[in-house]
């Protein structure tokens, strides 16, 4: 019965295209830039996309995915990056051994998460407002610590090589930032979609009162979520500092909007529109390729932003339209 | 046996032996209904019993294959929606479309706008006056004519629909599941309105699957089952339980399949428990295998004490012990650790997560069981499939989102969550509100099974017949005190009702 087969398969096909709008968009921009800018396809360029554009943003966006999954958002991921970076640089300057300084850096970032946890889980302020407040406070604190925002440089000599390892090192030929990103992504995927913690975070984001009525210590999970987000973001602070050997106040905020964008682009990969790590990673990949490709094709910087915006719009629009269609059938 | 009301001369509508087939499916196979002028006539039946087909025939939306339709003593071969409206029969559908971008005034007079005599201009003053009279008289309210339909609440939209019908001075108003989207207070207002309309001589046909509404509101009720009317009864001479039994074709006893269980050791001991301004000095013990009923009016303290057990409120004095161990400063997490389970009244907000799957909901309270570092999803699926089978949860598979399930099946998921945790003390807060009769019986059966397995169950309900049917004992709360304890098998609905409302107290005060 061919007619019947047809009536079943057409909606299925269109739906899977819609579900995979993100993958289709990735393929499209890849082909487009390969055609527009021959340099794009070179191995060196693709590696640079992964190390310079992808790795750090992927880590920040992974952190953001936890906050969005819990029904919130974290606007202070940049603050956690900066605090980690500041603590790391300060401890190195104070002559501490690199591993200890790195641990101190992570702790510096986690302080931001603890602050958010108190505001959100303790006092009950909405995540958007609480982390916005942290963003502002964090910026002022950094200005106070640095005489109004002066960068803190490490001296060109006398810095141990170990310091540069996080940013510039390789292990079996793979750049360390990319390796760290892969580890964080794998861990976050397990944590969010395969662990008890992730299930509770997801349920909290969907219907918090049911979590509470299921006898789960909701506030403890919420607090843990924001601490985890800052902890992951702090890793970026360390890598960033190690790469550029300088702490620049409030530089972490550069990742914020792209991380949010990638997370929401990623939700289109899920049949129920849920935030998910694979989706977020593909979202970051898409943004990274677009940033690099537009640069190589010599487009005006401002047009690059327009291009990125249009791309986000179209992926989200296809994803939502498709979910609406799925809800009707 | 019950006496069946036969068609009489005073009937405004008579549907006689109606047969309707859709393709091979027989929707109606000889359904009859006679509606007396000036009465409220209930029409009940399970989903698929033929209620909506019968009503669509009356509305002229379908044509009967066989049978006879009489309106006001005159037989009609063929009804059209237009003719039905001319005969003065109007329909209030819960999902009847009002154009959301119209104003109240436009929606009320759509298609029949009065004009200023001799001109093509709308008589806005007349429109406002006529709708104002009706709104004021029946609803005691003024809806601004310029308000947008989209901005109205579900109750206000219904008022617009009813007002639109009343502008035509209808003889018959048909309400199709009118309370589905209303909160309790709004539903009460609707019932008042329906009684006033009846007193003003309007005949009402009221379709619902909430038997409590039928019992409270209707003069007569027709029960449909499998496309046929199985009984038409005067409501005063029947009970919600009898109507329910007729709908599902069971004996009343079968509605409440309560097994006999000998109560065991004490599970939950409550000693002089008090919560300021809510309840005071409440003491009782719940045993293994026992089903204990709580009832009382809103604010009587019954609901608050249930919430206290689950750690949602903190008692100000007294103590609660589970299996001899006292619970201090309870939270829901501590309560569940002590094997307590709450099935909350607001199912769609607190009981189930609508956007999570059946599996994700079922295992939410027992994730420890499935967590070995990472979640064992195969074990989750197995456990959920077992519970879906055991509770007869009707779903498109265990990965379907819970929002796609019917109310009764959502409630079963809310209970399954605790079965997965193997809780021992179940606190059920109005467990069958918004649940159809077949699922109700399944929930009652489950309560009996749990008791047999040695669980202790507290059922809070305002449905007294349900309480008498499923519980062993009933505690009545009145103004924060347990005023009386009843043995369910030796008690009548009236005894409990008068205790619930404090009638004794009032009477003795007066006397």
Coordinates of N, CA, C and O in Angstrom, one line a residue, chain A residues 3 45 65 78 81 91 133 224 243 255 295 304 324:
Chain A
X3 N 0.3 4.4 -0.9 CA -0.3 5.6 -0.5 C -0.2 5.7 1.1 O 0.1 6.8 1.6
X45 N 43.6 25.6 9.9 CA 42.5 26.4 10.3 C 41.5 25.7 11.1 O 40.9 26.2 12.1
X65 N 24.5 25.2 30.4 CA 23.4 24.2 30.1 C 22.8 23.7 31.4 O 21.6 23.4 31.5
X78 N 30.9 34.7 33.5 CA 32.1 35.5 33.2 C 32.8 36.0 34.5 O 34.0 36.0 34.6
X81 N 34.8 33.2 35.7 CA 36.1 33.1 34.9 C 37.1 34.1 35.4 O 38.2 33.8 35.7
X91 N 48.2 34.1 42.9 CA 48.9 33.1 43.6 C 50.2 32.8 42.9 O 51.2 32.6 43.6
X133 N 22.9 40.6 39.4 CA 23.5 41.3 40.5 C 24.9 40.9 40.7 O 25.8 41.7 40.9
X224 N 23.7 23.4 44.6 CA 24.7 22.6 43.9 C 24.9 23.0 42.5 O 26.0 23.0 41.9
X243 N 46.9 30.9 28.7 CA 47.1 31.1 27.3 C 47.7 32.5 27.1 O 48.7 32.7 26.3
X255 N 32.3 35.6 26.9 CA 31.7 34.3 26.6 C 30.2 34.2 26.8 O 29.5 33.3 26.3
X295 N 35.2 35.6 9.3 CA 36.5 36.3 9.4 C 37.3 36.0 8.1 O 37.8 36.9 7.5
X304 N 29.5 40.3 10.5 CA 29.6 39.0 11.2 C 28.6 38.8 12.2 O 28.0 37.7 12.4
X324 N 6.1 22.6 17.4 CA 4.7 23.0 17.4 C 3.9 22.0 16.5 O 2.9 21.5 16.8

